[in-house]
PDB file of C-alpha atoms in Angstrom:
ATOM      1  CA  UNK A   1     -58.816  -9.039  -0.852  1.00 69.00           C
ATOM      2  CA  UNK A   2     -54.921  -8.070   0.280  1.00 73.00           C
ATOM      3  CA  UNK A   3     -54.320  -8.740   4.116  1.00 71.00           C
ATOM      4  CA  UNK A   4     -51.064  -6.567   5.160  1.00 70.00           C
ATOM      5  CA  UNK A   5     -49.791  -7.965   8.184  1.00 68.00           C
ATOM      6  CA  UNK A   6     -47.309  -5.266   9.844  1.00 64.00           C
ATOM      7  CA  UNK A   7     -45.046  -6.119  13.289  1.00 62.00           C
ATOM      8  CA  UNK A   8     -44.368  -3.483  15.909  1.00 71.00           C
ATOM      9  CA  UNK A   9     -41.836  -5.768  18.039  1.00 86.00           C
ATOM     10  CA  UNK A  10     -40.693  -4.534  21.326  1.00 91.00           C
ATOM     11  CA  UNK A  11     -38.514  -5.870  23.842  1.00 91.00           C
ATOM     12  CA  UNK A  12     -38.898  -5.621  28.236  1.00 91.00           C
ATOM     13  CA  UNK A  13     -36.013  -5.055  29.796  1.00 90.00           C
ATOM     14  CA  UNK A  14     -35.638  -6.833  33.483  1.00 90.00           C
ATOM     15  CA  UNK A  15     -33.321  -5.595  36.596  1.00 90.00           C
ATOM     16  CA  UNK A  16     -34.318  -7.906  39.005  1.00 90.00           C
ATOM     17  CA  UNK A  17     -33.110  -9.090  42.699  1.00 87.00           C
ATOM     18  CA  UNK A  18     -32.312 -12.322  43.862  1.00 87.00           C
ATOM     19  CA  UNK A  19     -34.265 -13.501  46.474  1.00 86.00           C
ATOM     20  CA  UNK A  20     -33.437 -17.309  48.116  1.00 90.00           C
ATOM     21  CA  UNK A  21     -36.407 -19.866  47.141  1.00 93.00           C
ATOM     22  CA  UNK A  22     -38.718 -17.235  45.759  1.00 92.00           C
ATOM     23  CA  UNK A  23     -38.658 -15.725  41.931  1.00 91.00           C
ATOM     24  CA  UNK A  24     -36.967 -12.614  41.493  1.00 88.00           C
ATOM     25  CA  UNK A  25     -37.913  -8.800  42.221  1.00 91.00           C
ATOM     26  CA  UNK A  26     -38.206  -6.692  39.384  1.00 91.00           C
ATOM     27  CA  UNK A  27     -35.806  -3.503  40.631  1.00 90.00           C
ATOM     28  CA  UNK A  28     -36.319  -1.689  37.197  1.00 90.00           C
ATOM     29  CA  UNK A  29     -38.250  -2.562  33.978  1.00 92.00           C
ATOM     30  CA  UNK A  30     -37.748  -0.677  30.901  1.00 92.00           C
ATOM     31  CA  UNK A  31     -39.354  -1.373  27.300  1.00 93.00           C
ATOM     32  CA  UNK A  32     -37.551  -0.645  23.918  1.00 92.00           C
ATOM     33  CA  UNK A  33     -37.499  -1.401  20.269  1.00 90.00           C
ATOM     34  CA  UNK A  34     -36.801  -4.506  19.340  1.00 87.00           C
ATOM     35  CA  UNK A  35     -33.922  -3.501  17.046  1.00 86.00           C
ATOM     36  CA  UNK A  36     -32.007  -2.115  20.132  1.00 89.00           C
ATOM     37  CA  UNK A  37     -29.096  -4.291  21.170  1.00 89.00           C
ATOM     38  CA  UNK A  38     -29.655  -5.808  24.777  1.00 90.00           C
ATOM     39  CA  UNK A  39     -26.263  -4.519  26.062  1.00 91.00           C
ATOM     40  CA  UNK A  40     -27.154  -1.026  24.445  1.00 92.00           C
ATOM     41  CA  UNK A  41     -30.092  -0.952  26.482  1.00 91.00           C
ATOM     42  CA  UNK A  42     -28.363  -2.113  29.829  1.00 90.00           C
ATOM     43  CA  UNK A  43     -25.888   0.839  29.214  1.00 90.00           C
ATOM     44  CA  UNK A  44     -27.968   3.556  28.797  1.00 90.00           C
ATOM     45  CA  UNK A  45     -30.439   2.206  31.025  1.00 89.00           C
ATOM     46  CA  UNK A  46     -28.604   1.019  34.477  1.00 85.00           C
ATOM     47  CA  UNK A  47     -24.973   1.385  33.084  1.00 81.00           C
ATOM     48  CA  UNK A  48     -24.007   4.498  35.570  1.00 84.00           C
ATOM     49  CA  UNK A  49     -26.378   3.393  38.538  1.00 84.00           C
ATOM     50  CA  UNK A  50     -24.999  -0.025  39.643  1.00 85.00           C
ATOM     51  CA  UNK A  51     -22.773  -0.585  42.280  1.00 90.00           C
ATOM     52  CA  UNK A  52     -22.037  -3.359  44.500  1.00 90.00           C
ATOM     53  CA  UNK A  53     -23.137  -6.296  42.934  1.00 88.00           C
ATOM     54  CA  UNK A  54     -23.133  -8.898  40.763  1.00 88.00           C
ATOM     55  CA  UNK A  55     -25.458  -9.494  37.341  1.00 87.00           C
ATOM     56  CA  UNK A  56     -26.019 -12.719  36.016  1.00 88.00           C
ATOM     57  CA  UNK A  57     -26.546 -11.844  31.763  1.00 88.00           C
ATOM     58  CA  UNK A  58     -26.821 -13.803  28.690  1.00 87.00           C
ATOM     59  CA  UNK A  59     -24.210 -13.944  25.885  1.00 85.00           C
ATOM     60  CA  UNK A  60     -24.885 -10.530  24.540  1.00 85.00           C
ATOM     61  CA  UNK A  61     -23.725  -9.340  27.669  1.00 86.00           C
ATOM     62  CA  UNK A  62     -20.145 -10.194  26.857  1.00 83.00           C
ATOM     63  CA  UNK A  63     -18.403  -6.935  26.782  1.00 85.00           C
ATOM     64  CA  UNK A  64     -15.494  -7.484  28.754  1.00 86.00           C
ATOM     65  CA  UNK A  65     -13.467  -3.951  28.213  1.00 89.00           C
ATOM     66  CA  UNK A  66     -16.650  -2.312  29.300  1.00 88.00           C
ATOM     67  CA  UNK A  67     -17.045  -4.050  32.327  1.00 88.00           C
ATOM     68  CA  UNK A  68     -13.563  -4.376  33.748  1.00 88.00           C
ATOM     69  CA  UNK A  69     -13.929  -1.004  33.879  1.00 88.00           C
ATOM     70  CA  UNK A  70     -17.240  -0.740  35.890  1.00 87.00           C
ATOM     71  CA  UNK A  71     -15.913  -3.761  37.629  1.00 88.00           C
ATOM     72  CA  UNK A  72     -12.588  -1.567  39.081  1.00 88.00           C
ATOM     73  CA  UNK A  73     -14.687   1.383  39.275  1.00 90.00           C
ATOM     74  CA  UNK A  74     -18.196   0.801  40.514  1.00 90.00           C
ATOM     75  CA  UNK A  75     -17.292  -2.734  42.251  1.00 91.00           C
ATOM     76  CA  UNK A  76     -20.135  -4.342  39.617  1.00 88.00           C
ATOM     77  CA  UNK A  77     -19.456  -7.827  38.364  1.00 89.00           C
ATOM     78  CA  UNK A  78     -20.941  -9.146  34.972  1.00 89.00           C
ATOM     79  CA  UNK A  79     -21.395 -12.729  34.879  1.00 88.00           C
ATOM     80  CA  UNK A  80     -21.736 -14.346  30.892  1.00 87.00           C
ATOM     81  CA  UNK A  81     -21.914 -17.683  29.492  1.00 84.00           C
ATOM     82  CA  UNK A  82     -18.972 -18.622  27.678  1.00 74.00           C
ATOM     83  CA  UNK A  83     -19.565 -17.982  23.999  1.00 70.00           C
ATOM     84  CA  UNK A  84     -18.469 -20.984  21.648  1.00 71.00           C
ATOM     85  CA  UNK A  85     -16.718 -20.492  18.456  1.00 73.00           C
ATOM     86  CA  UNK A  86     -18.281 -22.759  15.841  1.00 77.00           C
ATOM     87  CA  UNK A  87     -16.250 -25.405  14.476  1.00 77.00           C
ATOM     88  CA  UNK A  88     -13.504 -25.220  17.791  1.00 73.00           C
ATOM     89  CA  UNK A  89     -12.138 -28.637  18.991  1.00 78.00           C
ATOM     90  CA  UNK A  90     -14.127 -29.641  22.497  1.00 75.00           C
ATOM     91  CA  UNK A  91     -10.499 -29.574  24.042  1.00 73.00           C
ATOM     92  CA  UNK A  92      -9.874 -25.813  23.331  1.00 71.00           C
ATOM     93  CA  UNK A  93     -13.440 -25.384  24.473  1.00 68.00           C
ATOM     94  CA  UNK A  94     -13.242 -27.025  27.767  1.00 68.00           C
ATOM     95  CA  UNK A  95      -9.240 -25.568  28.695  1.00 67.00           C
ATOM     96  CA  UNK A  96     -11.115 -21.184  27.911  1.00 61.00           C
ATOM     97  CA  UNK A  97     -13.465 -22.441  30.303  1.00 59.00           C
ATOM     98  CA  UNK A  98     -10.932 -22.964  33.073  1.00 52.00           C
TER      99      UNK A  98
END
């Protein structure tokens, strides 16, 4: 007997408020393959409809030509981790962070 085990990944999408002591409002959802990039997704999804505020994103996020411009244009902040380089001495990590 052959078992054929096949995946169909997908991946949901969040756009949610911040709300003070309570866990945040979904604004939008969307769902999409799992081979699409995250900040391909937030681009075509919600990349022309935001203004006025400030996202809090993970390290894929980190597009910072593309959102200096929305940042000038459509007042919208984008708020990343820092992303480490492997192998780069703690005090060069600590004085990018400044």
């Amino acid at each position: 007997m052959t078992v054929y085990l096949y995946y169909h990944g997908m991946k949901l999408h969040a756009l949610a408020y911040s709300i003070a002591h309570k866990i945040p409002f979904p604004e939008s959802l969307i769902v999409t393959s799992a081979e699409v990039n995250d900040l391909t997704a937030f681009k075509q999804a919600f990349g022309e409809t935001l203004f006025d505020r400030t996202v809090f994103g993970d390290k894929s996020f980190s597009d910072r030509e593309y959102f200096s411009e929305k940042e000038t244009s459509n007042n919208f902040t984008m708020l990343t981790p820092v992303k480490l380089v492997k192998g780069e001495p703690e005090n060069i990590r600590q004085r990018e962070k400044a």
